[in-house]
Tab-separated table of C-alpha atoms and ligand atoms in Angstrom:
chain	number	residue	atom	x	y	z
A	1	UNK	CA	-6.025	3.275	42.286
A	2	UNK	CA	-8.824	2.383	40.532
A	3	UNK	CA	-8.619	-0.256	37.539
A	4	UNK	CA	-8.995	0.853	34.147
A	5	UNK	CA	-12.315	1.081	32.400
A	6	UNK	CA	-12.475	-2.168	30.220
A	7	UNK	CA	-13.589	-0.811	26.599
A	8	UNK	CA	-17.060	-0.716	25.616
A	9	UNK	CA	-18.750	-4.009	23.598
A	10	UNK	CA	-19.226	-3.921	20.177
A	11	UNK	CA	-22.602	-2.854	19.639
A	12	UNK	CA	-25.868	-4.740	18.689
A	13	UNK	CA	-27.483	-1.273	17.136
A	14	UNK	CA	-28.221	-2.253	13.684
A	15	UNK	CA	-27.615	1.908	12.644
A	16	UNK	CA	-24.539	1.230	14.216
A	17	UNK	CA	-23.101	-0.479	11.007
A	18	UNK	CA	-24.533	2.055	8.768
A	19	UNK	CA	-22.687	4.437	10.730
A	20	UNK	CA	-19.402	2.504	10.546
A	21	UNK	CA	-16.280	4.293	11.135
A	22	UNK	CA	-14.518	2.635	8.587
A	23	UNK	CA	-16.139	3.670	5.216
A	24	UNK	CA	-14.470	3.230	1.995
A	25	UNK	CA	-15.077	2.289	-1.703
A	26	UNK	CA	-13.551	3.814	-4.012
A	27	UNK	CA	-9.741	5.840	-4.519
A	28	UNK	CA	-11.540	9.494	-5.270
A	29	UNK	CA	-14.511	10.207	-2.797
A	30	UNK	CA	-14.240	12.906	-0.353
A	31	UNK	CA	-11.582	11.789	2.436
A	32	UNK	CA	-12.682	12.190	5.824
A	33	UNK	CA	-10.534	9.406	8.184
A	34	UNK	CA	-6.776	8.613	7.207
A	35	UNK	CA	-4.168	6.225	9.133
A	36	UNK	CA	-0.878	7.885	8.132
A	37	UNK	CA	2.583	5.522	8.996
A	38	UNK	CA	4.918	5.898	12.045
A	39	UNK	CA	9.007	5.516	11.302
A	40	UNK	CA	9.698	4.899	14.874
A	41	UNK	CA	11.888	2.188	15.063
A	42	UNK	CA	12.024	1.385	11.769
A	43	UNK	CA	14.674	-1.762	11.359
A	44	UNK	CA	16.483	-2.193	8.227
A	45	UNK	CA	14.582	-5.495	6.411
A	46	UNK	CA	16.251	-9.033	6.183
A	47	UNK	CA	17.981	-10.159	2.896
A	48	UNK	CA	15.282	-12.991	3.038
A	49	UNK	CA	15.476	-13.472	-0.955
A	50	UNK	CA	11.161	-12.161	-1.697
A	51	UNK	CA	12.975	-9.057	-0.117
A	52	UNK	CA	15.843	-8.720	-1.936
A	53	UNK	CA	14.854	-9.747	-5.420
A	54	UNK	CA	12.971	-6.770	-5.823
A	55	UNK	CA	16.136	-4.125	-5.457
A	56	UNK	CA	18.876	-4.597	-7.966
A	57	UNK	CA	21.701	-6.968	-6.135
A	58	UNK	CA	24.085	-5.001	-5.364
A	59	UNK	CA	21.625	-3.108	-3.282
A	60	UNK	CA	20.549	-6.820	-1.728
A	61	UNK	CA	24.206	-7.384	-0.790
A	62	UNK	CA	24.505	-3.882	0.619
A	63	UNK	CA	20.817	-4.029	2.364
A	64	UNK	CA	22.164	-7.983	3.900
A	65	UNK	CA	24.934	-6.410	5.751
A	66	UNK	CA	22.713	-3.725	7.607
A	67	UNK	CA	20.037	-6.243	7.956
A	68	UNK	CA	18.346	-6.316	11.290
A	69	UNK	CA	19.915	-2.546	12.504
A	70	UNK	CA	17.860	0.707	12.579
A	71	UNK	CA	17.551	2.710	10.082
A	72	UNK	CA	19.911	5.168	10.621
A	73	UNK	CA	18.911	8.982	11.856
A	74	UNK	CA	20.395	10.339	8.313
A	75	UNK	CA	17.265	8.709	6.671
A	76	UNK	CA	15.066	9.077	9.290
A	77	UNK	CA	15.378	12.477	10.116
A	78	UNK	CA	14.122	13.825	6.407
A	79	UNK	CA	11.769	11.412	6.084
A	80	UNK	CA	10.172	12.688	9.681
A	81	UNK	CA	10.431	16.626	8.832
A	82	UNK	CA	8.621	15.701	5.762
A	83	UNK	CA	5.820	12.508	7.055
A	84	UNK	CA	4.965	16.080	10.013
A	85	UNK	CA	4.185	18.331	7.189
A	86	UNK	CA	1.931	15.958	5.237
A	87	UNK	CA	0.224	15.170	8.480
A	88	UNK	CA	-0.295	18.526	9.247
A	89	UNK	CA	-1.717	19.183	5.594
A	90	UNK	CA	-3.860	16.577	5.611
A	91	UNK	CA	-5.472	17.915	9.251
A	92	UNK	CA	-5.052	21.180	7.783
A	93	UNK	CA	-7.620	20.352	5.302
A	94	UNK	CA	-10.261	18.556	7.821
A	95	UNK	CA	-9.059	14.937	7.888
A	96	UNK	CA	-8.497	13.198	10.815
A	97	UNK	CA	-5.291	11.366	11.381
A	98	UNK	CA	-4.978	8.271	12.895
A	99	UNK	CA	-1.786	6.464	13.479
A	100	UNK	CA	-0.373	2.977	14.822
A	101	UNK	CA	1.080	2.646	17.970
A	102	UNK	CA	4.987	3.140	18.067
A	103	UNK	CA	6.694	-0.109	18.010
A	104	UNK	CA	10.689	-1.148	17.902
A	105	UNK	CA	10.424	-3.882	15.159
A	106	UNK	CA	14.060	-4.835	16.030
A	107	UNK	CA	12.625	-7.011	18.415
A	108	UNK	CA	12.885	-10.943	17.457
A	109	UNK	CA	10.142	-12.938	16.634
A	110	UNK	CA	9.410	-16.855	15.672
A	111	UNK	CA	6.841	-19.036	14.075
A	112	UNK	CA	7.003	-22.942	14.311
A	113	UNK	CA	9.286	-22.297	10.983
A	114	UNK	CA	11.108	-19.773	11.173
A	115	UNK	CA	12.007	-16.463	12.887
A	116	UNK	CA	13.143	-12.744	11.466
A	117	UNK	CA	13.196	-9.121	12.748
A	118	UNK	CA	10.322	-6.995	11.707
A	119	UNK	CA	10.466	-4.029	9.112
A	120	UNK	CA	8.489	-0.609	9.821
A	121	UNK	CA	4.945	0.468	9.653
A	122	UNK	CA	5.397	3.228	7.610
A	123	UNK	CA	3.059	1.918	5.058
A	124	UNK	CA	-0.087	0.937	6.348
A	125	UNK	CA	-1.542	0.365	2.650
A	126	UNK	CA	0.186	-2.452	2.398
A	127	UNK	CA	-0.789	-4.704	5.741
A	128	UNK	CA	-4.569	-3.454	5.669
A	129	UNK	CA	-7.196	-3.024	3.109
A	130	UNK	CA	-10.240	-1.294	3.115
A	131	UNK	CA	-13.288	-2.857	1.225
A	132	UNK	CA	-16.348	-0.466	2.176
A	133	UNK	CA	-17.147	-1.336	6.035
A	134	UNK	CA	-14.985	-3.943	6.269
A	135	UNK	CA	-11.315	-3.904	7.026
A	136	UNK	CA	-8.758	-6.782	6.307
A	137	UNK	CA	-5.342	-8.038	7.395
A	138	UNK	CA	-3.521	-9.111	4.780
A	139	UNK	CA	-1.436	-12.112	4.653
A	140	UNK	CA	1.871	-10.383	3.859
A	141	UNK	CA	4.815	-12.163	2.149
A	142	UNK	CA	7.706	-10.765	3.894
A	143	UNK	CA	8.596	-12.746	7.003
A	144	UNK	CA	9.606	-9.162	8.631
A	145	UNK	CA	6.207	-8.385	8.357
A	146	UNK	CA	3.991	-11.155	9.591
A	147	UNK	CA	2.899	-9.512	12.185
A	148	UNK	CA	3.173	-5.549	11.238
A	149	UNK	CA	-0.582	-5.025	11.581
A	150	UNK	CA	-0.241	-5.557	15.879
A	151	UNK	CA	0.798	-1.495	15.783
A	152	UNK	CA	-2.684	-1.290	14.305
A	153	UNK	CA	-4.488	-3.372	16.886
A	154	UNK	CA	-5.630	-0.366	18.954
A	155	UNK	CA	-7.032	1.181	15.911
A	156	UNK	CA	-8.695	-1.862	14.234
A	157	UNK	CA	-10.388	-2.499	17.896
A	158	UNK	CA	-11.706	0.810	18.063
A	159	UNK	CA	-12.707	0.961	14.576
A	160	UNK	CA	-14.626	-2.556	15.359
A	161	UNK	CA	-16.198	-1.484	18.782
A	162	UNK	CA	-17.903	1.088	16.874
A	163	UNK	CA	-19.275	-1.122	13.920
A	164	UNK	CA	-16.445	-1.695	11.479
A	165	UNK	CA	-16.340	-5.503	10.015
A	166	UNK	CA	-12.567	-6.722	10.681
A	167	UNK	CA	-10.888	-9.746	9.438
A	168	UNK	CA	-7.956	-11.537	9.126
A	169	UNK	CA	-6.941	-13.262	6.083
A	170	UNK	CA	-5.567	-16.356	6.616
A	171	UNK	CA	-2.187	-16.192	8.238
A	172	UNK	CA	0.915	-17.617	5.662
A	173	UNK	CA	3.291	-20.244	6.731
A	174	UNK	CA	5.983	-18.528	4.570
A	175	UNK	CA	7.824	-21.841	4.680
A	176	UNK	CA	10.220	-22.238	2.194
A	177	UNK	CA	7.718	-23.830	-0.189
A	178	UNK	CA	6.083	-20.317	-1.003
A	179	UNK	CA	9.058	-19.375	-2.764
A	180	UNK	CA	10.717	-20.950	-6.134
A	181	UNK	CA	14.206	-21.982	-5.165
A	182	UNK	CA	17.153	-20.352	-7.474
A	183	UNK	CA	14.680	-17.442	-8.614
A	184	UNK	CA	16.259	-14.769	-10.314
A	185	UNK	CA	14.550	-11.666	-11.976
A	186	UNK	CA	13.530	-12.326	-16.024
A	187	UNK	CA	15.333	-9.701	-17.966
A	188	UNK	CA	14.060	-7.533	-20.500
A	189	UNK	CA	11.980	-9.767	-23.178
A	190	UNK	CA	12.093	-12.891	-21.179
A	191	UNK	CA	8.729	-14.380	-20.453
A	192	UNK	CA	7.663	-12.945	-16.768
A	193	UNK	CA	8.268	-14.996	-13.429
A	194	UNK	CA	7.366	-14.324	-10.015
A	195	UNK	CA	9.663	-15.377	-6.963
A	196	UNK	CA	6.049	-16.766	-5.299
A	197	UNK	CA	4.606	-20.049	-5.543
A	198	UNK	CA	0.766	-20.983	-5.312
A	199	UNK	CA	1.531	-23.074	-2.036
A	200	UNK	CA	-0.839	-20.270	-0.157
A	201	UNK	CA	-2.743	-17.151	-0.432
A	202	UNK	CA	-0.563	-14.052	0.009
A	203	UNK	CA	-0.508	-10.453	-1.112
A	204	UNK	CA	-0.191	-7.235	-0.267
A	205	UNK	CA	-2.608	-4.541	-0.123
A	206	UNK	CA	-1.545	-2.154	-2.420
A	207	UNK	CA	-1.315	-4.674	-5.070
A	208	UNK	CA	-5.280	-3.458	-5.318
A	209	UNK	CA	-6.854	-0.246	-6.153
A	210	UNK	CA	-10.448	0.122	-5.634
A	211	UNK	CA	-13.462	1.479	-8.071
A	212	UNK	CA	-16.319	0.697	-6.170
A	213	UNK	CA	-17.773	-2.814	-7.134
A	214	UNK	CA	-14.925	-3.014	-9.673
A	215	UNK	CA	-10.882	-4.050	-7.403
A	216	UNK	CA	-8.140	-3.852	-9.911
A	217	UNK	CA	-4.674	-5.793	-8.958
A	218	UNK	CA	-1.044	-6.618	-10.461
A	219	UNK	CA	0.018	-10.298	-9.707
A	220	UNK	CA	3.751	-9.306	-8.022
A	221	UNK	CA	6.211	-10.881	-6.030
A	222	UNK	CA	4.088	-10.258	-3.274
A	223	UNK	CA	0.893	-11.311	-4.029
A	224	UNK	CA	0.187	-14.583	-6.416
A	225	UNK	CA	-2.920	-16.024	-7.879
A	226	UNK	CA	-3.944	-17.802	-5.051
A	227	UNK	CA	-3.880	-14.720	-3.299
A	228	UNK	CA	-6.038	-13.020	-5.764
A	229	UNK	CA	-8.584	-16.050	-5.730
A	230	UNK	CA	-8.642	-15.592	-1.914
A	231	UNK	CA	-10.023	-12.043	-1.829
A	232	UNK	CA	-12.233	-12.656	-5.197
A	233	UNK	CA	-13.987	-15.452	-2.789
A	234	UNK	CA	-14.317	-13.052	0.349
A	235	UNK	CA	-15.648	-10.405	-1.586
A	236	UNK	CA	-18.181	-12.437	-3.325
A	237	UNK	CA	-20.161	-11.727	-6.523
A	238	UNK	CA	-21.140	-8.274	-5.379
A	239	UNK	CA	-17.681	-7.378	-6.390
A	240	UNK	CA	-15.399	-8.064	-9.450
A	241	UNK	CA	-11.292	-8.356	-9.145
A	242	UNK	CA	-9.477	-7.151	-12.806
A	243	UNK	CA	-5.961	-7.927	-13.093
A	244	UNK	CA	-3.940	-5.447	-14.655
A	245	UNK	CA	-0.748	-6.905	-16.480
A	246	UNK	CA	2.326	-4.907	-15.569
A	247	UNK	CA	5.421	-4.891	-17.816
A	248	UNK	CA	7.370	-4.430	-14.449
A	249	UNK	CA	10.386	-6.793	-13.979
A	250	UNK	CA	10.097	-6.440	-10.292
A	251	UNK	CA	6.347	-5.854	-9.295
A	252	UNK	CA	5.015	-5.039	-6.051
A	253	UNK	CA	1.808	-2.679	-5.088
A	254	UNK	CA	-0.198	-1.394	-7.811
A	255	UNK	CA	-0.383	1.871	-6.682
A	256	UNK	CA	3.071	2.872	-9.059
A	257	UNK	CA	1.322	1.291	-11.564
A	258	UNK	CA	-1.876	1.862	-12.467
A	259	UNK	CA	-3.869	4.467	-9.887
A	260	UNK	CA	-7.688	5.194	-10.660
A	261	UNK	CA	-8.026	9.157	-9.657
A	262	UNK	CA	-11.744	9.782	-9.968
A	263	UNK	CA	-14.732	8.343	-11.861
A	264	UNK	CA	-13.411	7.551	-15.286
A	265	UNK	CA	-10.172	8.320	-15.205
A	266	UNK	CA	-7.089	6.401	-14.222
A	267	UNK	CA	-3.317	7.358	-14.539
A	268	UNK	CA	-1.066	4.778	-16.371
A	269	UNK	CA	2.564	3.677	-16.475
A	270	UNK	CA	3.659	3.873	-19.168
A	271	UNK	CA	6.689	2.007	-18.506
A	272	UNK	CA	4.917	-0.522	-16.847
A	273	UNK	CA	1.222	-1.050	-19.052
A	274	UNK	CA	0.222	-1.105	-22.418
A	275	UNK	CA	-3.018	1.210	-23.006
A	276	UNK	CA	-3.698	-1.366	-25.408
A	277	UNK	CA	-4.000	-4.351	-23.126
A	278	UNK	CA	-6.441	-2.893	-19.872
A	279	UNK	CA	-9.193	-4.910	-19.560
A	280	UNK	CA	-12.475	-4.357	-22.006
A	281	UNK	CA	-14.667	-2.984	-18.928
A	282	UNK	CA	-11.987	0.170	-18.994
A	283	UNK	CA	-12.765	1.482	-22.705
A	284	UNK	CA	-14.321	4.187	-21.585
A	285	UNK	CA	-12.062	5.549	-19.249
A	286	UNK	CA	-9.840	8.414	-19.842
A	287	UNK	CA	-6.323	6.367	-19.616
A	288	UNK	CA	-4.064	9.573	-18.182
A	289	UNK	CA	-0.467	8.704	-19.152
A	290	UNK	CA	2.019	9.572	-16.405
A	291	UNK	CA	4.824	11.771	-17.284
A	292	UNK	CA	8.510	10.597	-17.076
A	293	UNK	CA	9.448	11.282	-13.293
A	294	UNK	CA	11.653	14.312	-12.628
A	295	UNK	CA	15.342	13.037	-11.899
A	296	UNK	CA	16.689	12.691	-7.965
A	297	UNK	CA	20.041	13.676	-8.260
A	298	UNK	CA	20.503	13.463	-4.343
A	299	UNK	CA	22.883	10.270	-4.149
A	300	UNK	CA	22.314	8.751	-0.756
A	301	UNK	CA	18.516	9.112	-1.307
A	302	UNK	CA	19.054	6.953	-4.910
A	303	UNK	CA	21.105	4.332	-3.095
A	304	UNK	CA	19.116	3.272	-0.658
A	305	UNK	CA	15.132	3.705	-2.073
A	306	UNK	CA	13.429	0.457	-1.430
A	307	UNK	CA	11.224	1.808	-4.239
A	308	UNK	CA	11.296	2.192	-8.303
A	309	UNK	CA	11.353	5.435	-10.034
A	310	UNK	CA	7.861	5.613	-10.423
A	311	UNK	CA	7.092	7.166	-6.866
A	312	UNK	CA	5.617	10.193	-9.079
A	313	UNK	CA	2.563	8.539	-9.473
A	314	UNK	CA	1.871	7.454	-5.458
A	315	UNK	CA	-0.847	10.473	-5.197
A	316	UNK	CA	-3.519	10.691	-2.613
A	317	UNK	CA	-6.723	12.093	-3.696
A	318	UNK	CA	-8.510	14.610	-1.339
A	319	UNK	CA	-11.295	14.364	-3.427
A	320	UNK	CA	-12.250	13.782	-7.161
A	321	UNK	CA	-10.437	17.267	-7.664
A	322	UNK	CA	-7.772	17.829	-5.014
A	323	UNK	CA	-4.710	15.542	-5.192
A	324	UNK	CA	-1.629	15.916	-3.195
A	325	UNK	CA	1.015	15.165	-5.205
A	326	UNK	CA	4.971	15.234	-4.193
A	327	UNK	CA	6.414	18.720	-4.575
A	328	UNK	CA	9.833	17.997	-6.563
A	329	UNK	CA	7.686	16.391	-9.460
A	330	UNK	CA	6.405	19.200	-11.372
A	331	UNK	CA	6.309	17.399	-14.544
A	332	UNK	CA	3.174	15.645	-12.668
A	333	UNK	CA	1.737	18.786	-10.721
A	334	UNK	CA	1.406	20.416	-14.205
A	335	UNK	CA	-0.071	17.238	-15.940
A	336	UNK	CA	-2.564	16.999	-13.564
A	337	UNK	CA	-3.262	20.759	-13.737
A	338	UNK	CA	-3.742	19.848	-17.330
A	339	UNK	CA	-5.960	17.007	-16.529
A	340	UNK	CA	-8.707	19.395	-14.797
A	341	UNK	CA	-6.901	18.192	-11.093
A	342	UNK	CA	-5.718	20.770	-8.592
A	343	UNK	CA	-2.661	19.423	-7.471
A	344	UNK	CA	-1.663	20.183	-4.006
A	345	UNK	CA	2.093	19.872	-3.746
A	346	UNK	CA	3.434	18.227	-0.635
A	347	UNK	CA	7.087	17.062	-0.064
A	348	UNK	CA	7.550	12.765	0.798
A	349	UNK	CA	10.966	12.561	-1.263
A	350	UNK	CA	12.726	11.032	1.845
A	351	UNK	CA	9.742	8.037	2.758
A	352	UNK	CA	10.962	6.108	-0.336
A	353	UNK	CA	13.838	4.180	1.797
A	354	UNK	CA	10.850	3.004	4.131
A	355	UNK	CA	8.723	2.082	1.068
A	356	UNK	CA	6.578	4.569	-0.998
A	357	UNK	CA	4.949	8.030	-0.883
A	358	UNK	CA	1.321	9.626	-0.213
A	359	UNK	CA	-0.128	6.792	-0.979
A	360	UNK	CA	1.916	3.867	0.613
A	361	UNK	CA	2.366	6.179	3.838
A	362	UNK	CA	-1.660	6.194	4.228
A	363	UNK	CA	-4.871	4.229	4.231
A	364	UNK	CA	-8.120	5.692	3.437
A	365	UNK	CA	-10.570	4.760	6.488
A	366	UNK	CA	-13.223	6.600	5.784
A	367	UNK	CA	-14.429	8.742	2.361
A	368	UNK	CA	-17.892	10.017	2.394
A	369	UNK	CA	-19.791	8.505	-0.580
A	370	UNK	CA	-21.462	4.966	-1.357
A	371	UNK	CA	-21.205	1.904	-3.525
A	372	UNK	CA	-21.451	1.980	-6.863
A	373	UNK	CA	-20.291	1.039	-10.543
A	374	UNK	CA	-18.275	2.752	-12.494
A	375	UNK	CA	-17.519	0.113	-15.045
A	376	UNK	CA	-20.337	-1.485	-17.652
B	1	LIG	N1	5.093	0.551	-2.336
B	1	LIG	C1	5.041	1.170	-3.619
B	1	LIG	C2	6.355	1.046	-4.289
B	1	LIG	C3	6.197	0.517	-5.615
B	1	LIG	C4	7.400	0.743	-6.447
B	1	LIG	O1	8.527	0.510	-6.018
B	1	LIG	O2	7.259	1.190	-7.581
């Protein structure tokens, strides 16, 4: 038999990099490449405490007892039926879908430090951010996750064969000095505290949005200052980071938060931010104040969400118009009807135990469109 073909080198061809494959500046511009999630062998995450002191702790006591097993085919099996159909919209509309390889992250792993099970890859907006051309690892928090981007090896390879920039952010330690001992969550009214230390950089990637030259991101118990400082320094000065306070007791990812929808206009929580307090460079943005999410009355789905209520607002724009937004939500379809949007109305109800909706499940590769400002 004859060997394999060993994959072509990257190329020299300067076009090559204005032709890169991985494209990407902004939330709103016309999407043409998208990595959607996988939930094979998704694996139930430790009750490592920067896990569990984001669910309330009853649900930490109840997630440490199943920690390490598969999910179980009750909550995958919806959250399949439904991750198929919003594939096969989004290819249905001309994108191309891309996904990680398959992996069983039951399998054991170690560092010098420590060792854990891994999580999922559902949500590949968390492990990998996009930046215009280039595209980064993050350096992820969650000791189940450390190293979730290998499913997207494949992918990041191909994308840098054919003239992507890739990097990895410098990998955590995640010893225990990254986390404040005794943490517990501030209640209501009490000043704001994060589980994270500034021993290292870490965050997540959908702790940032993007606006062209203008990154907004919520400090969280995934991603601290240092963090922050980390990407503000790789970007350079071409590029400015705002961070967006979030009233949230329990932050982590952005995207739930505070989600910029097309030049101009950005949709709020209003749970979570005070119109008030955005930064100056926003005043004349159209601040689009989310409506309250429509209830879930379906128990077992409410029990074991790994995500706040909030899901409503995890939209993925087609374009600056077209927006697919989760189907059980009308309150939101018809405010962004209102808004001048055209909703498309897709059903994700069922991802929320593996961590978010449209826009978690995805990362935007490639939109056609360019750099530019969008802020004074
Ligand atoms: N990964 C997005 C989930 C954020 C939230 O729980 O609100």
């Amino acid at each position: 038999m004859r060997p394999p073909r060993p994959p072509s080198p990257p190329s020299t061809d300067p076009a090559a990099a204005q032709r890169s494959p991985v494209s990407s500046h902004n939330e709103w511009d016309p999407l043409e490449e998208v990595v959607v999630g996988r939930l094979d062998g998704a694996t139930i995450p430790t009750d490592h405490p920067v896990v569990t002191c984001n669910v309330p702790s009853w649900a930490g006591r109840l997630q440490g007892l199943a920690a390490g097993l598969h999910y179980p085919r009750r909550l995958i099996g919806p959250a399949q039926d439904e991750l198929d159909g919003f594939v096969e919209l989004l290819e249905s509309l001309g994108i191309t879908v891309r996904r990680p390889e398959p992996v069983d992250h039951k399998r054991r792993f170690a560092t010098p430090d420590w060792s854990a099970r891994g999580f999922c890859n559902t949500c590949p907006r968390d492990s990998l951010l996009v930046v215009g051309d280039e595209i980064i690892e993050t350096p992820m928090a969650w000791p189940c996750r450390y190293f979730e981007t290998h499913s997207y090896r494949a992918l990041l390879k191909d994308y840098f064969r054919r003239g992507a920039r890739w990097t990895s952010a410098p990998k955590p330690q995640l010893t225990d000095d990254l986390f404040e001992p005794d943490f517990s969550t501030p209640g209501e009214g009490e000043p704001m505290r994060y589980i994270l230390t500034e021993f290292e950089p870490v965050f997540d990637a959908a702790d940032f949005v993007r606006a062209g030259r203008d990154l907004f991101v919520t400090r969280s118990n995934v991603t601290n200052r240092t963090g922050i400082e980390w990407l503000r320094r790789h970007l350079g000065p071409g590029y400015r980071i705002h961070e967006i306070e979030s009233g949230c007791r329990t932050p982590m990812h952005i995207d739930t938060t505070f989600m910029p929808l097309a030049p101009g206009k950005v949709l709020i929580n209003p749970a979570y931010v005070d119109p008030d307090r955005l930064p100056e460079a926003l005043r004349s943005w159209d601040v689009l104040v989310a409506p309250e999410p429509d209830p879930i009355d379906e128990r077992l789905l409410k029990i074991t969400s790994m995500c706040g209520q909030w899901l409503s607002m995890n939209v993925l724009m087609v374009d600056e118009k077209r927006v697919i937004a989760e189907r059980h939500h009308t309150g939101m379809l018809r405010a962004l009807e209102r808004w001048g949007f055209e909703p498309i109305p897709c059903d994700l109800l069922h991802y929320a135990p593996f961590g978010g909706s449209f826009h978690c499940a995805t990362l935007d590769v490639r939109r056609r469109g360019t750099l530019e400002s969008y802020l004074p």
